[in-house]
């Protein structure tokens, strides 16, 4: 499978898979934490989504 962020084959690295449920097919996959972290950062996926975050 291709890395969701960089498009390289994830099997060549230390792959991570992202799915919405434990039994479901992965919706995204990444070479390693570097690609995952950069993808999250660039897509701003964590903005306002932390479960325990509150504006003080
Ligand atoms: Zn990658």
mmCIF file of C-alpha atoms and ligand atoms in Angstrom:
data_model
loop_
_atom_site.group_PDB
_atom_site.id
_atom_site.type_symbol
_atom_site.label_atom_id
_atom_site.label_comp_id
_atom_site.label_asym_id
_atom_site.label_seq_id
_atom_site.Cartn_x
_atom_site.Cartn_y
_atom_site.Cartn_z
ATOM 1 C CA UNK A 1 0.000 0.000 0.000
ATOM 2 C CA UNK A 2 1.090 3.566 -0.607
ATOM 3 C CA UNK A 3 1.746 6.015 2.183
ATOM 4 C CA UNK A 4 -1.162 8.450 2.501
ATOM 5 C CA UNK A 5 1.295 11.287 2.962
ATOM 6 C CA UNK A 6 4.246 10.675 0.632
ATOM 7 C CA UNK A 7 3.016 7.903 -1.704
ATOM 8 C CA UNK A 8 5.896 5.480 -1.115
ATOM 9 C CA UNK A 9 5.199 1.805 -0.354
ATOM 10 C CA UNK A 10 4.733 1.639 3.421
ATOM 11 C CA UNK A 11 6.004 -1.964 3.551
ATOM 12 C CA UNK A 12 9.519 -0.662 2.855
ATOM 13 C CA UNK A 13 9.508 1.242 6.135
ATOM 14 C CA UNK A 14 7.959 0.789 9.582
ATOM 15 C CA UNK A 15 4.288 1.075 8.623
ATOM 16 C CA UNK A 16 1.447 2.475 10.689
ATOM 17 C CA UNK A 17 -2.197 1.939 9.805
ATOM 18 C CA UNK A 18 -5.109 4.170 10.688
ATOM 19 C CA UNK A 19 -8.677 2.877 10.854
ATOM 20 C CA UNK A 20 -11.913 4.134 12.368
ATOM 21 C CA UNK A 21 -12.713 0.794 14.053
ATOM 22 C CA UNK A 22 -10.540 -2.113 15.216
ATOM 23 C CA UNK A 23 -11.990 -4.559 12.686
ATOM 24 C CA UNK A 24 -12.285 -2.244 9.702
ATOM 25 C CA UNK A 25 -9.930 -1.784 6.774
ATOM 26 C CA UNK A 26 -7.332 0.956 7.201
ATOM 27 C CA UNK A 27 -8.471 4.323 5.884
ATOM 28 C CA UNK A 28 -4.901 5.609 5.776
ATOM 29 C CA UNK A 29 -1.404 4.245 6.146
ATOM 30 C CA UNK A 30 1.975 5.832 6.720
ATOM 31 C CA UNK A 31 5.665 4.839 6.398
ATOM 32 C CA UNK A 32 6.383 5.785 9.985
ATOM 33 C CA UNK A 33 5.518 8.335 12.660
ATOM 34 C CA UNK A 34 7.322 11.027 10.670
ATOM 35 C CA UNK A 35 4.884 10.801 7.764
ATOM 36 C CA UNK A 36 1.929 10.492 10.145
ATOM 37 C CA UNK A 37 2.982 13.514 12.184
ATOM 38 C CA UNK A 38 3.634 15.663 9.116
ATOM 39 C CA UNK A 39 0.328 14.640 7.550
ATOM 40 C CA UNK A 40 -1.597 15.526 10.713
ATOM 41 C CA UNK A 41 0.236 18.827 10.937
ATOM 42 C CA UNK A 42 -0.357 19.832 7.317
ATOM 43 C CA UNK A 43 -4.006 18.778 7.328
ATOM 44 C CA UNK A 44 -4.512 20.383 10.757
ATOM 45 C CA UNK A 45 -6.350 17.241 11.820
ATOM 46 C CA UNK A 46 -5.793 17.879 15.508
ATOM 47 C CA UNK A 47 -7.021 21.466 15.554
ATOM 48 C CA UNK A 48 -9.822 21.681 18.090
ATOM 49 C CA UNK A 49 -10.267 17.915 18.312
ATOM 50 C CA UNK A 50 -8.456 16.959 21.516
ATOM 51 C CA UNK A 51 -10.900 15.198 23.857
ATOM 52 C CA UNK A 52 -9.789 16.987 26.992
ATOM 53 C CA UNK A 53 -8.850 20.351 25.541
ATOM 54 C CA UNK A 54 -10.634 23.439 26.812
ATOM 55 C CA UNK A 55 -10.030 27.107 26.093
ATOM 56 C CA UNK A 56 -8.880 28.892 29.200
HETATM 57 ZN ZN1 LIG B 1 5.449 8.162 3.847
#
